[in-house]
Short mmCIF file of C-alpha atoms and ligand atoms in Angstrom, two decimals:
data_model
loop_
_atom_site.label_atom_id
_atom_site.label_comp_id
_atom_site.label_asym_id
_atom_site.label_seq_id
_atom_site.Cartn_x
_atom_site.Cartn_y
_atom_site.Cartn_z
CA MET A 743 -19.33 68.74 -26.88
CA ILE A 744 -22.60 68.43 -28.77
CA PRO A 745 -25.06 70.87 -27.18
CA ARG A 746 -28.60 70.09 -26.14
CA LEU A 747 -31.25 71.41 -28.54
CA LYS A 748 -32.87 74.72 -27.60
CA GLY A 749 -36.10 74.26 -25.66
CA THR A 750 -35.30 70.73 -24.48
CA ASP A 751 -34.31 69.74 -20.95
CA ASP A 752 -32.26 67.07 -19.23
CA ILE A 753 -34.30 66.26 -16.15
CA LEU A 754 -31.96 64.80 -13.57
CA PRO A 755 -31.68 64.59 -9.78
CA PRO A 756 -32.34 66.38 -7.55
CA GLU A 757 -35.09 67.97 -9.70
CA SER A 758 -36.29 64.62 -11.02
CA ALA A 759 -37.49 63.65 -7.52
CA ARG A 760 -40.47 65.98 -8.00
CA TRP A 761 -41.15 64.45 -11.42
CA ARG A 762 -41.15 60.98 -9.97
CA LYS A 763 -43.63 62.07 -7.33
CA LEU A 764 -45.92 63.74 -9.87
CA LEU A 765 -45.91 60.74 -12.22
CA ARG A 766 -46.52 58.33 -9.34
CA VAL A 767 -49.42 60.33 -7.93
CA PHE A 768 -50.92 60.66 -11.42
CA ASP A 769 -50.62 56.94 -12.15
CA ASP A 770 -51.99 55.97 -8.76
CA MET A 771 -54.94 58.38 -8.98
CA ALA A 772 -55.74 57.35 -12.56
CA GLU A 773 -55.97 53.76 -11.41
CA ARG A 774 -58.21 54.70 -8.48
CA TYR A 775 -60.54 56.67 -10.78
CA GLY A 776 -60.79 53.75 -13.22
CA TYR A 777 -58.55 54.95 -16.07
CA ASP A 778 -56.53 52.35 -17.99
CA LEU A 779 -53.04 53.08 -19.28
CA ALA A 780 -52.55 54.17 -22.92
CA LEU A 781 -49.08 54.21 -24.49
CA MET A 782 -49.30 56.18 -27.71
CA PRO A 783 -47.00 56.85 -30.70
CA ALA A 784 -44.99 60.06 -30.46
CA ILE A 785 -45.17 60.39 -34.25
CA GLU A 786 -48.31 60.51 -36.39
CA SER A 787 -49.48 61.47 -39.88
CA THR A 788 -49.46 65.24 -40.22
CA GLU A 789 -53.04 65.10 -41.43
CA LEU A 790 -54.23 63.84 -38.05
CA PHE A 791 -53.30 67.15 -36.45
CA SER A 792 -54.16 69.46 -39.33
CA ARG A 793 -57.67 67.99 -39.44
CA GLY A 794 -58.06 67.18 -35.75
CA VAL A 795 -56.45 70.13 -34.00
CA GLY A 796 -57.42 72.49 -36.83
CA GLU A 797 -55.66 74.23 -39.75
CA THR A 798 -56.15 77.71 -38.32
CA THR A 799 -54.92 77.04 -34.80
CA GLU A 800 -51.64 78.40 -33.55
CA VAL A 801 -50.29 74.90 -32.91
CA VAL A 802 -50.85 73.72 -36.49
CA GLU A 803 -50.02 77.02 -38.19
CA LYS A 804 -46.73 77.71 -36.44
CA GLN A 805 -45.60 75.11 -34.00
CA MET A 806 -45.51 71.64 -35.48
CA TYR A 807 -42.39 69.53 -35.90
CA THR A 808 -43.33 68.29 -39.36
CA PHE A 809 -41.02 66.58 -41.82
CA GLU A 810 -40.98 64.09 -44.65
CA ASP A 811 -39.85 60.61 -43.65
CA GLN A 812 -37.66 58.31 -45.80
CA GLY A 813 -40.80 57.03 -47.53
CA GLY A 814 -41.94 60.51 -48.56
CA ARG A 815 -44.84 60.74 -46.05
CA SER A 816 -45.48 63.89 -44.12
CA VAL A 817 -45.17 63.02 -40.42
CA THR A 818 -45.39 65.13 -37.28
CA LEU A 819 -44.09 64.75 -33.72
CA ARG A 820 -47.25 64.89 -31.61
CA PRO A 821 -48.03 68.35 -30.19
CA GLU A 822 -50.76 66.84 -27.95
CA PHE A 823 -52.32 63.48 -26.99
CA THR A 824 -56.00 63.83 -27.80
CA ALA A 825 -56.05 63.47 -31.59
CA GLY A 826 -53.91 60.31 -31.49
CA ILE A 827 -55.99 58.71 -28.76
CA VAL A 828 -59.23 59.40 -30.61
CA ARG A 829 -57.67 58.02 -33.81
CA SER A 830 -56.90 54.77 -32.00
CA TYR A 831 -60.36 54.63 -30.41
CA ILE A 832 -61.99 54.93 -33.83
CA ALA A 833 -59.59 52.44 -35.44
CA SER A 834 -60.32 49.84 -32.76
CA GLY A 835 -63.99 50.01 -33.66
CA ASN A 836 -64.72 50.67 -30.02
CA GLN A 837 -68.11 52.27 -29.58
CA GLY A 838 -68.28 51.84 -25.83
CA LEU A 839 -66.86 53.58 -22.82
CA LEU A 840 -63.11 53.86 -22.59
CA LYS A 841 -61.24 55.77 -19.89
CA LEU A 842 -57.57 56.27 -20.67
CA ALA A 843 -54.59 57.82 -18.94
CA ALA A 844 -51.43 58.75 -20.83
CA ALA A 845 -48.13 60.43 -20.01
CA GLY A 846 -45.30 61.48 -22.26
CA PRO A 847 -43.46 64.20 -24.18
CA GLN A 848 -45.11 66.59 -26.63
CA PHE A 849 -43.37 68.73 -29.24
CA ARG A 850 -44.13 72.29 -30.26
CA TYR A 851 -41.78 74.67 -32.01
CA GLU A 852 -42.09 77.71 -29.75
CA GLN A 853 -39.82 80.50 -28.55
CA PRO A 854 -38.39 78.86 -25.42
CA GLN A 855 -38.71 80.62 -22.05
CA LYS A 856 -39.67 79.69 -18.53
CA GLY A 857 -42.62 77.30 -18.75
CA ARG A 858 -42.50 77.18 -22.52
CA ARG A 859 -40.38 74.40 -23.98
CA ARG A 860 -40.09 72.74 -27.38
CA GLN A 861 -40.22 69.31 -25.83
CA PHE A 862 -42.49 69.29 -22.80
CA PHE A 863 -44.23 66.59 -20.84
CA GLN A 864 -47.95 66.07 -20.26
CA VAL A 865 -50.13 63.78 -18.20
CA ASP A 866 -53.49 63.32 -19.83
CA LEU A 867 -56.91 61.76 -19.29
CA GLU A 868 -59.44 60.99 -22.00
CA TYR A 869 -62.98 59.90 -21.10
CA LEU A 870 -64.33 58.44 -24.36
CA GLY A 871 -67.87 57.43 -25.22
CA GLU A 872 -69.67 59.45 -22.55
CA ALA A 873 -71.85 62.47 -23.31
CA ALA A 874 -73.13 63.11 -19.78
CA PRO A 875 -71.85 66.00 -17.65
CA GLY A 876 -70.62 63.49 -15.03
CA ALA A 877 -67.61 62.80 -17.26
CA ASP A 878 -66.75 66.52 -17.47
CA ILE A 879 -67.07 66.80 -13.70
CA GLU A 880 -64.82 63.81 -13.15
CA VAL A 881 -61.89 64.98 -15.29
CA ILE A 882 -62.02 68.46 -13.75
CA GLU A 883 -62.19 67.09 -10.22
CA PHE A 884 -59.37 64.64 -10.95
CA SER A 885 -57.10 67.42 -12.23
CA TYR A 886 -57.85 69.63 -9.25
CA ARG A 887 -57.11 66.79 -6.79
CA LEU A 888 -53.91 65.92 -8.69
CA LEU A 889 -52.60 69.47 -8.24
CA GLU A 890 -53.69 69.43 -4.60
CA SER A 891 -52.05 66.06 -3.94
CA VAL A 892 -48.64 67.10 -5.23
CA GLY A 893 -48.71 70.27 -3.13
CA VAL A 894 -49.44 73.04 -5.64
CA ASP A 895 -50.51 76.23 -3.82
CA GLY A 896 -53.24 78.62 -4.87
CA ILE A 897 -54.90 76.46 -7.52
CA GLY A 898 -57.22 78.40 -9.82
CA VAL A 899 -59.85 76.76 -12.02
CA ARG A 900 -61.40 78.73 -14.85
CA LEU A 901 -64.52 77.28 -16.43
CA ASN A 902 -66.64 78.15 -19.44
CA SER A 903 -68.98 76.69 -22.01
CA ILE A 904 -68.57 77.51 -25.68
CA GLY A 905 -71.80 75.70 -26.60
CA ASP A 906 -72.48 73.29 -29.43
CA ALA A 907 -71.41 73.80 -33.04
CA ALA A 908 -75.01 74.66 -33.95
CA ASP A 909 -75.19 77.37 -31.22
CA ARG A 910 -71.98 78.84 -32.54
CA VAL A 911 -73.16 79.49 -36.11
CA ALA A 912 -75.30 82.47 -35.11
CA TYR A 913 -72.93 83.55 -32.35
CA ARG A 914 -69.92 83.50 -34.69
CA GLY A 915 -71.67 86.03 -36.96
CA LEU A 916 -72.35 88.36 -34.02
CA LEU A 917 -68.74 88.18 -32.90
CA GLN A 918 -67.46 88.78 -36.45
CA ASP A 919 -69.67 91.89 -36.76
CA TYR A 920 -68.40 93.18 -33.42
CA LEU A 921 -64.76 92.64 -34.43
CA ARG A 922 -65.18 94.07 -37.95
CA GLU A 923 -66.55 97.30 -36.47
CA ARG A 924 -63.36 97.60 -34.40
CA GLN A 925 -60.94 96.28 -37.00
CA SER A 926 -58.50 99.20 -36.70
CA ALA A 927 -58.25 98.78 -32.93
CA ILE A 928 -57.25 95.11 -32.87
CA SER A 929 -53.97 93.30 -33.49
CA GLN A 930 -53.02 91.98 -36.92
CA ASP A 931 -53.37 88.42 -35.69
CA ALA A 932 -56.89 89.20 -34.53
CA GLN A 933 -57.76 90.87 -37.86
CA ARG A 934 -56.65 87.75 -39.66
CA ARG A 935 -58.71 85.58 -37.35
CA ILE A 936 -61.99 87.48 -37.92
CA GLU A 937 -62.65 85.25 -40.91
CA SER A 938 -60.77 82.08 -40.04
CA ASN A 939 -61.19 81.61 -36.29
CA PRO A 940 -62.89 84.59 -34.58
CA LEU A 941 -63.49 82.72 -31.29
CA ARG A 942 -59.76 82.62 -30.76
CA VAL A 943 -59.68 86.43 -30.53
CA LEU A 944 -61.65 86.26 -27.27
CA ASP A 945 -58.66 85.07 -25.26
CA SER A 946 -56.05 87.12 -27.13
CA LYS A 947 -54.13 89.03 -24.45
CA ALA A 948 -53.13 91.75 -26.92
CA ASP A 949 -56.79 92.52 -27.63
CA ALA A 950 -58.12 92.23 -24.07
CA GLU A 951 -59.44 95.79 -23.97
CA VAL A 952 -61.46 95.61 -27.18
CA VAL A 953 -62.67 92.12 -26.48
CA HIS A 954 -63.86 92.99 -22.97
CA ASP A 955 -67.32 93.98 -24.20
CA ALA A 956 -67.59 91.52 -27.08
CA PRO A 957 -70.51 89.08 -27.10
CA VAL A 958 -69.55 85.80 -25.39
CA PRO A 959 -70.62 82.23 -26.20
CA LEU A 960 -72.05 81.74 -22.69
CA ASP A 961 -74.86 84.19 -23.50
CA HIS A 962 -75.72 82.27 -26.67
CA LEU A 963 -75.92 78.65 -25.51
CA GLY A 964 -78.71 76.43 -26.81
CA PRO A 965 -80.97 74.89 -24.14
CA GLU A 966 -79.13 71.54 -24.10
CA ALA A 967 -75.67 73.05 -23.78
CA ALA A 968 -76.97 75.41 -21.08
CA ALA A 969 -78.46 72.53 -19.08
CA HIS A 970 -75.22 70.57 -19.48
CA PHE A 971 -73.22 73.51 -18.15
CA ASP A 972 -75.53 73.93 -15.16
CA GLN A 973 -75.04 70.28 -14.27
CA VAL A 974 -71.25 70.54 -14.55
CA ARG A 975 -71.34 73.51 -12.18
CA ALA A 976 -73.64 71.78 -9.72
CA GLY A 977 -71.41 68.68 -9.71
CA LEU A 978 -68.25 70.68 -9.03
CA ASP A 979 -70.05 72.55 -6.23
CA ARG A 980 -71.14 69.28 -4.71
CA LEU A 981 -67.57 67.89 -4.84
CA GLY A 982 -66.11 71.05 -3.35
CA VAL A 983 -64.02 71.98 -6.39
CA PRO A 984 -63.74 75.77 -6.48
CA TYR A 985 -63.89 77.44 -9.90
CA GLU A 986 -64.54 80.75 -11.50
CA ILE A 987 -66.53 81.32 -14.67
CA ASP A 988 -64.45 82.97 -17.38
CA PRO A 989 -66.75 83.80 -20.29
CA ARG A 990 -63.78 84.60 -22.56
CA LEU A 991 -61.99 81.28 -22.07
CA VAL A 992 -62.10 79.44 -25.41
CA ARG A 993 -58.81 77.47 -25.55
CA GLY A 994 -56.72 77.23 -28.64
CA LEU A 995 -57.94 74.18 -30.46
CA ASP A 996 -60.80 73.72 -32.89
CA TYR A 997 -62.32 70.55 -31.59
CA TYR A 998 -63.94 71.68 -28.37
CA ASN A 999 -67.64 72.06 -27.68
CA ARG A 1000 -69.54 72.84 -24.47
CA THR A 1001 -67.27 72.64 -21.41
CA VAL A 1002 -63.77 74.14 -21.49
CA PHE A 1003 -61.52 74.70 -18.48
CA GLU A 1004 -58.04 75.69 -17.47
CA PHE A 1005 -55.91 75.39 -14.30
CA SER A 1006 -53.42 77.87 -12.90
CA ALA A 1007 -51.51 78.40 -9.65
CA THR A 1008 -50.42 81.47 -7.75
CA SER A 1009 -47.10 79.73 -7.04
CA PHE A 1010 -46.21 79.54 -10.72
CA GLU A 1011 -45.33 82.89 -12.25
CA ALA A 1012 -44.53 82.93 -15.95
CA ALA A 1013 -45.71 84.52 -19.14
CA GLN A 1014 -47.52 81.25 -19.79
CA SER A 1015 -49.18 80.45 -16.49
CA SER A 1016 -51.64 77.72 -17.42
CA LEU A 1017 -50.81 74.43 -15.71
CA GLY A 1018 -53.28 72.46 -17.76
CA GLY A 1019 -56.60 72.48 -19.45
CA GLY A 1020 -59.10 70.62 -21.48
CA GLY A 1021 -62.70 70.28 -22.38
CA ARG A 1022 -65.40 68.34 -24.11
CA TYR A 1023 -64.61 67.52 -27.73
CA ASP A 1024 -67.58 65.67 -29.21
CA PRO A 1025 -66.85 66.98 -32.76
CA LEU A 1026 -63.30 65.58 -32.97
CA GLY A 1027 -64.14 61.96 -33.84
CA GLU A 1028 -66.01 62.93 -36.99
CA LEU A 1029 -63.34 65.48 -37.95
CA ILE A 1030 -60.82 62.67 -38.22
CA GLY A 1031 -62.99 60.13 -39.97
CA SER A 1032 -65.38 58.45 -37.54
CA LYS A 1033 -68.73 57.53 -39.07
CA HIS A 1034 -70.38 57.95 -35.68
CA PRO A 1035 -70.16 60.82 -33.26
CA VAL A 1036 -67.69 60.15 -30.42
CA ALA A 1037 -68.79 61.90 -27.23
CA ALA A 1038 -65.68 62.60 -25.16
CA VAL A 1039 -64.00 64.90 -22.70
CA GLY A 1040 -60.35 65.15 -21.66
CA VAL A 1041 -57.65 67.08 -19.90
CA ALA A 1042 -53.92 67.62 -20.48
CA MET A 1043 -51.73 68.85 -17.64
CA GLY A 1044 -48.28 70.35 -18.29
CA CYS A 1045 -45.78 68.54 -16.07
CA ASP A 1046 -42.88 70.98 -16.55
CA ARG A 1047 -44.99 73.78 -15.10
CA ILE A 1048 -46.60 71.70 -12.36
CA VAL A 1049 -43.17 70.59 -11.17
CA GLU A 1050 -42.11 74.25 -10.94
CA ALA A 1051 -45.13 74.93 -8.75
CA MET A 1052 -44.56 71.90 -6.51
CA ALA A 1053 -42.88 72.02 -3.15
CA GLU A 1054 -39.63 70.05 -2.71
CA PRO A 1055 -40.67 66.55 -1.65
CA GLY A 1056 -39.69 66.13 1.99
CA GLY A 1057 -38.49 62.95 3.59
CA HIS A 1058 -35.63 60.65 2.77
CA ARG A 1059 -34.91 59.05 -0.53
CA LEU A 1060 -33.72 55.83 1.14
CA ASP A 1061 -34.89 54.13 4.33
CA LEU A 1062 -31.48 52.62 4.88
CA TYR A 1063 -27.93 52.50 3.55
CA VAL A 1064 -26.03 49.35 4.44
CA VAL A 1065 -22.38 50.00 5.19
CA VAL A 1066 -20.06 47.01 5.10
CA ALA A 1067 -17.49 47.50 7.89
CA ASP A 1068 -16.07 43.98 7.68
CA ARG A 1069 -15.35 42.97 4.07
CA ASP A 1070 -15.76 39.29 4.99
CA ARG A 1071 -19.45 40.11 5.37
CA THR A 1072 -19.92 41.61 1.88
CA ALA A 1073 -21.95 38.69 0.51
CA ASP A 1074 -24.10 38.57 3.69
CA ALA A 1075 -24.79 42.29 3.38
CA MET A 1076 -25.73 41.91 -0.29
CA GLU A 1077 -28.17 39.15 0.57
CA TRP A 1078 -29.72 41.19 3.41
CA VAL A 1079 -30.12 44.22 1.14
CA GLY A 1080 -31.90 42.01 -1.39
CA ARG A 1081 -34.25 40.68 1.29
CA MET A 1082 -35.16 44.16 2.51
CA ARG A 1083 -35.77 45.40 -1.03
CA ALA A 1084 -38.03 42.44 -1.71
CA ARG A 1085 -40.08 43.45 1.34
CA GLY A 1086 -40.60 46.90 -0.12
CA PHE A 1087 -38.01 48.95 1.78
CA LYS A 1088 -35.86 51.53 0.02
CA VAL A 1089 -32.36 50.29 0.63
CA ASP A 1090 -29.02 50.80 -1.07
CA TRP A 1091 -25.42 49.80 -0.45
CA ASP A 1092 -21.94 49.93 -1.94
CA ALA A 1093 -22.25 47.44 -4.78
CA SER A 1094 -18.59 47.98 -5.70
CA ALA A 1095 -17.73 46.04 -2.53
CA SER A 1096 -14.53 48.04 -2.27
CA ARG A 1097 -15.13 51.47 -0.71
CA SER A 1098 -13.90 52.47 2.74
CA VAL A 1099 -16.37 52.87 5.61
CA LYS A 1100 -15.89 56.64 5.42
CA ALA A 1101 -16.70 56.68 1.68
CA GLN A 1102 -19.78 54.52 2.29
CA PHE A 1103 -21.05 56.97 4.93
CA LYS A 1104 -20.50 59.79 2.49
CA ALA A 1105 -22.59 57.94 -0.09
CA ALA A 1106 -25.33 57.31 2.50
CA ASN A 1107 -25.58 61.06 3.14
CA ARG A 1108 -25.35 62.00 -0.50
CA PHE A 1109 -28.15 59.64 -1.50
CA GLY A 1110 -30.46 60.82 1.28
CA ALA A 1111 -30.64 57.79 3.56
CA ALA A 1112 -32.54 58.12 6.84
CA ALA A 1113 -30.17 55.72 8.58
CA VAL A 1114 -27.09 53.56 8.13
CA ALA A 1115 -26.77 49.95 9.25
CA MET A 1116 -23.17 48.85 9.74
CA VAL A 1117 -22.49 45.20 9.05
CA GLY A 1118 -19.41 44.09 10.99
CA GLY A 1119 -18.09 41.56 13.47
CA GLU A 1120 -21.42 41.01 15.25
CA TRP A 1121 -23.24 39.96 12.11
CA SER A 1122 -22.88 36.28 13.11
CA ASP A 1123 -25.04 37.09 16.19
CA GLY A 1124 -27.61 38.79 13.96
CA VAL A 1125 -26.58 42.23 15.26
CA VAL A 1126 -25.72 45.41 13.33
CA SER A 1127 -25.03 48.98 14.37
CA LEU A 1128 -27.88 51.34 13.40
CA LYS A 1129 -27.05 55.04 13.10
CA LEU A 1130 -29.77 57.65 12.48
CA LEU A 1131 -28.20 60.21 10.18
CA GLU A 1132 -30.31 63.15 11.30
CA THR A 1133 -29.60 62.90 15.04
CA GLY A 1134 -26.36 60.92 15.02
CA GLU A 1135 -27.89 58.50 17.53
CA GLU A 1136 -26.28 55.08 17.29
CA ARG A 1137 -27.15 51.71 18.86
CA LYS A 1138 -26.60 48.01 18.42
CA VAL A 1139 -29.77 46.28 17.27
CA SER A 1140 -30.88 43.02 15.77
CA VAL A 1141 -31.60 42.70 12.06
CA GLU A 1142 -35.30 42.27 12.92
CA GLU A 1143 -35.26 45.51 14.89
CA VAL A 1144 -33.85 47.39 11.87
CA GLU A 1145 -36.74 46.19 9.74
CA GLU A 1146 -39.21 46.99 12.52
CA TRP A 1147 -37.74 50.51 12.75
CA MET A 1148 -38.11 51.00 8.96
CA LYS A 1149 -41.72 49.85 9.13
CA GLN A 1150 -42.46 52.39 11.87
CA ARG A 1151 -41.00 55.41 10.14
P1 AMP B 2278 -52.76 73.11 -24.16
O1 AMP B 2278 -53.66 71.99 -24.49
O2 AMP B 2278 -52.04 73.71 -25.28
O3 AMP B 2278 -53.43 74.14 -23.27
O4 AMP B 2278 -51.65 72.45 -23.23
C1 AMP B 2278 -51.97 71.89 -21.98
C2 AMP B 2278 -50.90 72.21 -20.99
O5 AMP B 2278 -49.64 71.76 -21.47
C3 AMP B 2278 -50.69 73.69 -20.76
O6 AMP B 2278 -51.58 74.17 -19.79
C4 AMP B 2278 -49.27 73.74 -20.27
O7 AMP B 2278 -49.19 73.45 -18.89
C5 AMP B 2278 -48.62 72.64 -21.04
N1 AMP B 2278 -47.90 73.20 -22.19
C6 AMP B 2278 -48.39 73.53 -23.41
N2 AMP B 2278 -47.41 73.99 -24.21
C7 AMP B 2278 -46.26 73.95 -23.49
C8 AMP B 2278 -44.89 74.29 -23.75
N3 AMP B 2278 -44.50 74.74 -24.94
N4 AMP B 2278 -43.99 74.13 -22.76
C9 AMP B 2278 -44.36 73.66 -21.54
N5 AMP B 2278 -45.63 73.31 -21.25
C10 AMP B 2278 -46.57 73.46 -22.20
#
């Protein structure tokens, strides 16, 4: 046996039923909110992430799957969607609005544990070419409704603004002074970050006590960033999306400005409890080579964790399982199954055309059918025997009545 790599998962039934539901709801909602589908490469030039995500971030410093390909280029398995999507937006010369939805695996070399995998799956929205707070409001509201729709309990939304790059110049100095004065009381990671990435210390769990009284970006916003933040808050209030301001939320990556946010759920307990997050990232386009600023905001939701927080989907996997009781009717049954499937019903049968009636009933139960229709001697009169698997109730009905019953359920 060749073992599965550490930190990767085989996602199979019955667990995969929740995944299917999540991906369906995401795709359906994205379409309703006006997001087009983006299918992106899983492998990119390493430089895209070192410049885009940022040299001094945890992801780039420690977690990337980077290697040299056969042609001697340094390539990296994507650790996130945003940098690749912005790369493609710039390359297409698109200066207009573009709303994209993406789903797929990401790769980060981490110490695996519950909710922390080396290959994990994200659903993602990117709202490109829009500077107004309405775009921030929309991606936050979308993410909240997504979690609600798949049945996540106790959804928490944390919200903050880290201001514009210009606001941060002065603020960064203040924070560095504060941290330098307390250098001996903070973790080694935090000491290292004083020079390279002091903002990141704000949400360091190990330094929570020291950082509690540190100056926060929210108190140092310029007037435009402050007005933007007020409008985001007002919009969320108006849409009934509950949130809490967390002045120490900064998120790990370098490219954010203004709005940042993160989602959690009381039903998901793990060391890493964030179900998703995102923010506005106007500086990213220019970091990776755009000649023009690219106003944009996005969100990435972690599917592995959301699925853990989801309730088991109720209901039946199949509307009907067709059992062939008279083998002379096998071809008729196959044709009927095809007709029902074409009409949108979830129907399965014994395609082997060889199993006993008992074995077919077993399969019907195993695959979660709501009912069984037995095709036997009365087929020539258009009659089958319909058995509801939950109650055991059985009656002779016409083929039309079976379809009517499926429609009603
Ligand atoms: P990030 O942009 O790093 O905050 O990632 C967005 C979301 O992806 C997180 O909130 C998690 O739900 C999920 N995520 C990030 N890293 C991992 C991982 N190693 N394993 C599972 N999910 C992850």
